[in-house]
PDB file of C-alpha atoms (C1' of nucleotides) in Angstrom:
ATOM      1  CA  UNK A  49      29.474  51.225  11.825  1.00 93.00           C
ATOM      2  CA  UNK A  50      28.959  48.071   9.603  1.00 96.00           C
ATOM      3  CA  UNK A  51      30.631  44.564  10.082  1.00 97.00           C
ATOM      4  CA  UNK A  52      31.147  42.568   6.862  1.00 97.00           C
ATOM      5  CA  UNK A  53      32.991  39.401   5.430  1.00 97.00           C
ATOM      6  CA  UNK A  54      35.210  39.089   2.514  1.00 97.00           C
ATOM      7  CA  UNK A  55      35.666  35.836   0.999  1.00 96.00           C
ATOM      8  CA  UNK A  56      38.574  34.828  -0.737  1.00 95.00           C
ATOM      9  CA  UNK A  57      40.436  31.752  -1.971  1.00 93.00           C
ATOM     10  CA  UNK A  58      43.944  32.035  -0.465  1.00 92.00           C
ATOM     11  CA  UNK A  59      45.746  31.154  -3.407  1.00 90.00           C
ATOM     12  CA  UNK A  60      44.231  34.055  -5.627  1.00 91.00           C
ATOM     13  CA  UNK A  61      44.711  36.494  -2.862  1.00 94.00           C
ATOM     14  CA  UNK A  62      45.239  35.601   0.652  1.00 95.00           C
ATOM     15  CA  UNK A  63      45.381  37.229   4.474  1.00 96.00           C
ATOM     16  CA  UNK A  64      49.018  37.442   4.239  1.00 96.00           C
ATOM     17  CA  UNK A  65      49.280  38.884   0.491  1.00 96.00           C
ATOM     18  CA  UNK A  66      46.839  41.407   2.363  1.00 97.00           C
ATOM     19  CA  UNK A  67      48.917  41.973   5.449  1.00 97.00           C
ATOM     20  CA  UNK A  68      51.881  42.594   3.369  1.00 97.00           C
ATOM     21  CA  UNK A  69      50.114  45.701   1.365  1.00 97.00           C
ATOM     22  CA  UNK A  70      50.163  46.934   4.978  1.00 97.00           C
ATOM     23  CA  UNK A  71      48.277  50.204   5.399  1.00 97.00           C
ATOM     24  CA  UNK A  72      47.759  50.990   1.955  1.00 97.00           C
ATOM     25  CA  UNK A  73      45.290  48.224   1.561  1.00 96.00           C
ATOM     26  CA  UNK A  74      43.938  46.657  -1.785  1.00 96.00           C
ATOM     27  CA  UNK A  75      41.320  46.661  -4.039  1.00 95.00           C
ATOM     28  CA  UNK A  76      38.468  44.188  -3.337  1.00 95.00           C
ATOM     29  CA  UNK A  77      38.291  43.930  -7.184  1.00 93.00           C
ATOM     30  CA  UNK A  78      37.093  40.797  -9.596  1.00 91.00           C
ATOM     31  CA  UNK A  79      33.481  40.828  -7.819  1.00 93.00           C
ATOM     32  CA  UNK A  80      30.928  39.962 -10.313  1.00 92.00           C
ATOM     33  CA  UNK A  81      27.818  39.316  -8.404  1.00 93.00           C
ATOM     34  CA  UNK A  82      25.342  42.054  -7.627  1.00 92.00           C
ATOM     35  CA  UNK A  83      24.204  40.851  -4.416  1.00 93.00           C
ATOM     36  CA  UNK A  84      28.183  41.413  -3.272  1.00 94.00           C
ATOM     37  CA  UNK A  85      28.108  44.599  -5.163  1.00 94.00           C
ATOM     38  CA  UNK A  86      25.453  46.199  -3.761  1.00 94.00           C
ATOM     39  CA  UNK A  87      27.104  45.353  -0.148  1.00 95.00           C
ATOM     40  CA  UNK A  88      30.119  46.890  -1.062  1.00 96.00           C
ATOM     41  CA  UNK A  89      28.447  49.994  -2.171  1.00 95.00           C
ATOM     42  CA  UNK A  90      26.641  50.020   1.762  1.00 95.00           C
ATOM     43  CA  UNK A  91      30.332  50.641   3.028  1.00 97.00           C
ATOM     44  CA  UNK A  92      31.762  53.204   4.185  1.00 97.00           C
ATOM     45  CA  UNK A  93      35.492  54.528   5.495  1.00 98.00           C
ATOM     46  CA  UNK A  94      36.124  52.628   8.747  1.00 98.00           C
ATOM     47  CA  UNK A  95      33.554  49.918   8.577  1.00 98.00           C
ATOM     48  CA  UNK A  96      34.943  46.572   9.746  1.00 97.00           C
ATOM     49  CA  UNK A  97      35.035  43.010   8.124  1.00 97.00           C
ATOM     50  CA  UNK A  98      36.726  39.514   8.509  1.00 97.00           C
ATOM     51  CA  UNK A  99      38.638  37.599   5.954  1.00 97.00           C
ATOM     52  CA  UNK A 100      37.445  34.501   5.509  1.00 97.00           C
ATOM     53  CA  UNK A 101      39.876  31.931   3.622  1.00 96.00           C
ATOM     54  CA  UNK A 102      37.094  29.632   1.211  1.00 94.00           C
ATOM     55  CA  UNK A 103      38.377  26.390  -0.270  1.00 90.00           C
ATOM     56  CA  UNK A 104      40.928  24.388   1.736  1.00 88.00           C
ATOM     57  CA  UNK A 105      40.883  26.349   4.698  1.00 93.00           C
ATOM     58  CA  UNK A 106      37.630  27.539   5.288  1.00 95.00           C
ATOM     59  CA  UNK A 107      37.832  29.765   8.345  1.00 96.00           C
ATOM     60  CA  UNK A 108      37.903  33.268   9.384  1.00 97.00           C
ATOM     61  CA  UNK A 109      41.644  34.442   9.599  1.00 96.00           C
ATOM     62  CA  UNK A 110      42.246  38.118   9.943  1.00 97.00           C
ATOM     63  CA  UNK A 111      40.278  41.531  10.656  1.00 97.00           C
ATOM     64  CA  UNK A 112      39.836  44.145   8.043  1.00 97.00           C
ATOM     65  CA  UNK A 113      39.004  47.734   7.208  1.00 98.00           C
ATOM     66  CA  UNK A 114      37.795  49.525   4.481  1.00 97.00           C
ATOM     67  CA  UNK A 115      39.939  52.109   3.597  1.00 98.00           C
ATOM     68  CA  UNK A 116      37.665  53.602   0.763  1.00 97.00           C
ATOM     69  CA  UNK A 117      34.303  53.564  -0.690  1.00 96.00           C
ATOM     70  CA  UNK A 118      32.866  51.949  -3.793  1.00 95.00           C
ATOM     71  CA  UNK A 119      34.323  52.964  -6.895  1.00 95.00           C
ATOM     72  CA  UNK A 120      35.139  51.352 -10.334  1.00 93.00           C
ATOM     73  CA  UNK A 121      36.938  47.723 -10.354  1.00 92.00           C
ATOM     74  CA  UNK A 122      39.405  48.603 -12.474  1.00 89.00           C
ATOM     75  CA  UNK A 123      40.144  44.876 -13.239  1.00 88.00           C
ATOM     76  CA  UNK A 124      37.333  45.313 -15.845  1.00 86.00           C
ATOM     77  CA  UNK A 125      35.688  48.134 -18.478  1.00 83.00           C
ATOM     78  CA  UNK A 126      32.288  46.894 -17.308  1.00 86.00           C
ATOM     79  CA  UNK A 127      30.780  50.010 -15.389  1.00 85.00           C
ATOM     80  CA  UNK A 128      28.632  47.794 -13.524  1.00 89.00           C
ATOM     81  CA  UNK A 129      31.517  46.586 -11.682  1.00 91.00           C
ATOM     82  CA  UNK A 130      32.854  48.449  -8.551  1.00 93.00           C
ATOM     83  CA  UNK A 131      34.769  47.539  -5.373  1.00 94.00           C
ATOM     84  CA  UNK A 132      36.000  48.707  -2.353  1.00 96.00           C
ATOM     85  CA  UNK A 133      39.602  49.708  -0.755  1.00 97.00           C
ATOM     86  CA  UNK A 134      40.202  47.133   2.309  1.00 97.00           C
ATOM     87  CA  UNK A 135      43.127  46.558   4.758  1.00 97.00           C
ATOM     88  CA  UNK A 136      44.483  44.550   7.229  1.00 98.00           C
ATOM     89  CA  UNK A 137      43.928  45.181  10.715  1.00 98.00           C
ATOM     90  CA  UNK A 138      44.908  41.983  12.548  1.00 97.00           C
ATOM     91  CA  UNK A 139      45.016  38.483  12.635  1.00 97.00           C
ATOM     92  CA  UNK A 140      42.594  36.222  14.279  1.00 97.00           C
ATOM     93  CA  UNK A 141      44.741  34.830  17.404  1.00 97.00           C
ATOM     94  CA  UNK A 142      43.411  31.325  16.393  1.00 96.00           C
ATOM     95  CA  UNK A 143      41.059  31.000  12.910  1.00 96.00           C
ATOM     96  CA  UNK A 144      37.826  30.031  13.330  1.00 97.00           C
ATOM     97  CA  UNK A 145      36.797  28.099  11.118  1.00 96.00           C
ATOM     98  CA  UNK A 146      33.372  27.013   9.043  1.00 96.00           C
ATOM     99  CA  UNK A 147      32.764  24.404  11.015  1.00 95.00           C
ATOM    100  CA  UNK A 148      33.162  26.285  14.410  1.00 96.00           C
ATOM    101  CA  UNK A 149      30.645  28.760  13.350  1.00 96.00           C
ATOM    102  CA  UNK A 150      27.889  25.864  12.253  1.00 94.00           C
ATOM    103  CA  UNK A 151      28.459  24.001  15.428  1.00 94.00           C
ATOM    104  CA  UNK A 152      27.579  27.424  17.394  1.00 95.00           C
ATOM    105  CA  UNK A 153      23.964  27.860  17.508  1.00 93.00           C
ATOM    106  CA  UNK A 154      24.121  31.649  17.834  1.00 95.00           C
ATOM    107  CA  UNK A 155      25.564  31.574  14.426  1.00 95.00           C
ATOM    108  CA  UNK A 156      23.072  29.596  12.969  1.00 92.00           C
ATOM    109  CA  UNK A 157      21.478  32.648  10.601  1.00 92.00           C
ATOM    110  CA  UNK A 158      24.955  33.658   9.865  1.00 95.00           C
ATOM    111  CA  UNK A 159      25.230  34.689   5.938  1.00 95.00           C
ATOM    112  CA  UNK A 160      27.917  32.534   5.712  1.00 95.00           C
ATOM    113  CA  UNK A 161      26.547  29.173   7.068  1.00 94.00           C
ATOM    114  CA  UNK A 162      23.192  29.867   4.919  1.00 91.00           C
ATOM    115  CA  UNK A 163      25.083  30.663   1.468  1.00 91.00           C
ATOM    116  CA  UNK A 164      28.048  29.669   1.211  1.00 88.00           C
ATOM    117  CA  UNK A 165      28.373  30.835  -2.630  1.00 91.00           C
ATOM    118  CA  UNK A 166      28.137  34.748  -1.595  1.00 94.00           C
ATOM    119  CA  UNK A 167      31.202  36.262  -1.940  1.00 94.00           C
ATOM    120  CA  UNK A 168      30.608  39.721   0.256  1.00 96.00           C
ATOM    121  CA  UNK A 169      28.317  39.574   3.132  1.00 96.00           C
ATOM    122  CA  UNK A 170      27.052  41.236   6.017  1.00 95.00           C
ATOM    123  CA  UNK A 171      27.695  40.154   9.277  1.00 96.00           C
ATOM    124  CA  UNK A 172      25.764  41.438  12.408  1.00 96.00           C
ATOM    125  CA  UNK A 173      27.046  43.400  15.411  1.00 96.00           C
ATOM    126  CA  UNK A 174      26.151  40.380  17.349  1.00 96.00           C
ATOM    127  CA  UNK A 175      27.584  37.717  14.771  1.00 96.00           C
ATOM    128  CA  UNK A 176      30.957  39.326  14.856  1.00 97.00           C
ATOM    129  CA  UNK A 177      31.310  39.632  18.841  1.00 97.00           C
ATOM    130  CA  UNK A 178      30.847  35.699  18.783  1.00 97.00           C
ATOM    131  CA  UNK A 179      32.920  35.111  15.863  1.00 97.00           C
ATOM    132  CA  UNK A 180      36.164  37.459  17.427  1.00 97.00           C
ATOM    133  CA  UNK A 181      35.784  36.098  21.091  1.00 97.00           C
ATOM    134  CA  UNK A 182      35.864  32.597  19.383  1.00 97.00           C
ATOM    135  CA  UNK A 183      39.453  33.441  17.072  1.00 97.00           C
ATOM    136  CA  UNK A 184      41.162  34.990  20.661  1.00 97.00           C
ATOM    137  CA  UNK A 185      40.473  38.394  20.174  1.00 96.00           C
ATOM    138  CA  UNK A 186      38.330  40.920  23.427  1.00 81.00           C
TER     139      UNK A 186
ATOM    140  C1'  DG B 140      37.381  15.756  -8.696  1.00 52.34           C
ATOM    141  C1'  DC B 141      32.522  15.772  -8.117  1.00 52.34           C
ATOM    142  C1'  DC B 142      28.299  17.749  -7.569  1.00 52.34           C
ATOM    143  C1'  DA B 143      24.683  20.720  -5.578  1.00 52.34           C
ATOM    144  C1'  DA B 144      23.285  25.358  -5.281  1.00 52.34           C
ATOM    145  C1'  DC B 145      22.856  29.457  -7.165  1.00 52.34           C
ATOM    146  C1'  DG B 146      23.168  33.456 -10.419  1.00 52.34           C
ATOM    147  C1'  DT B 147      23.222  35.017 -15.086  1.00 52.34           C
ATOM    148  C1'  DT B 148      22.176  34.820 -19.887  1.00 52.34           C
ATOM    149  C1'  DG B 149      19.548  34.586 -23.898  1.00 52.34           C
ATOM    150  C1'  DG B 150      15.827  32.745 -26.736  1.00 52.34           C
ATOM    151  C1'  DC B 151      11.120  32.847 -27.112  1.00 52.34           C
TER     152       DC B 151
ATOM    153  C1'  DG C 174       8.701  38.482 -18.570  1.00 52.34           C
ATOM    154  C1'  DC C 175       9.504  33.589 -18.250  1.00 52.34           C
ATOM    155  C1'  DC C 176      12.332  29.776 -18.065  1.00 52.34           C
ATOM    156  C1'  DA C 177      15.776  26.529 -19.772  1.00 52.34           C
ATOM    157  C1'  DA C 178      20.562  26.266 -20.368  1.00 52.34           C
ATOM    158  C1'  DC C 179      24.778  27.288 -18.890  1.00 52.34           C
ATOM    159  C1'  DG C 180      28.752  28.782 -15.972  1.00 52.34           C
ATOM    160  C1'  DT C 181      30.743  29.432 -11.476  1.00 52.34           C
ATOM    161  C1'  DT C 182      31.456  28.720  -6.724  1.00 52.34           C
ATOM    162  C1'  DG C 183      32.621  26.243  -2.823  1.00 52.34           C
ATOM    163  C1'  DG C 184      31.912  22.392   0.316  1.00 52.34           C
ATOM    164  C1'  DC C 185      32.728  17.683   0.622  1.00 52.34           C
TER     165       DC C 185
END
DNA sequence: GCCAACGTTGGC
DNA sequence: GCCAACGTTGGC
């Protein structure tokens, strides 16, 4: 079991445009970065990740799962490009945001507080016990 | 809206 | 294979 975190800017596709594809999930599609690529292909059926809400908002806000492994984004012809199937789980009782995670020291190495530009990113088995207890969630 | 950081592209 | 130019992202 893997944790990730997906980065999106709410108003090209947000939590609750996720929540409301319920348990079908979505596509992860337009990803045109290797580095995020090459995550996505690491994932596998079950594997856990947050939503994090760039831009405005900047904070963690939900809990996701992949619902299916790497295969081609069909957003493009471009083999190189593939994504993953992802849905929501939950929401974070309270978000937590970018700030919050830079002002905890135990998230200092976090992918997320050292580049900022990666859109898909691991996030360690410690890293996402922290970052749950600190949105609410056991 | 600006700008710094970073990744990708293409010419050599 | 290197590196300058360019485009994109995301925090501020």
């Amino acid at each position: 079991m893997n944790y990730w975190l997906f980065k999106s800017e709410p108003s090209v596709w947000s939590w609750d445009m996720q929540v409301e594809k319920g348990d079908t999930g979505e596509e992860w599609d337009g990803v045109r970065n290797y580095q995020a690529r090459n995550f996505m292909r690491d994932m596998k059926i079950g594997d856990l990740g947050f939503f994090y809400h760039s831009q405005s908002e900047k904070a963690v806000v939900g809990i996701v799962e992949v619902i299916a492994e790497a295969h081609p984004d069909s957003t493009t012809d471009d083999d190189r490009w593939e994504c993953v199937d992802i849905k929501a789980v939950e929401p974070l009782k309270s978000p937590v945001t970018l700030d919050d995670c830079k002002a905890d020291e135990r998230l200092s190495d976090m992918v997320l507080v050292k580049n900022s530009r990666l859109s898909v990113q691991p996030v360690t088995a410690e890293e996402w016990k922290i970052v749950r207890a600190l949105g609410g969630l056991s």
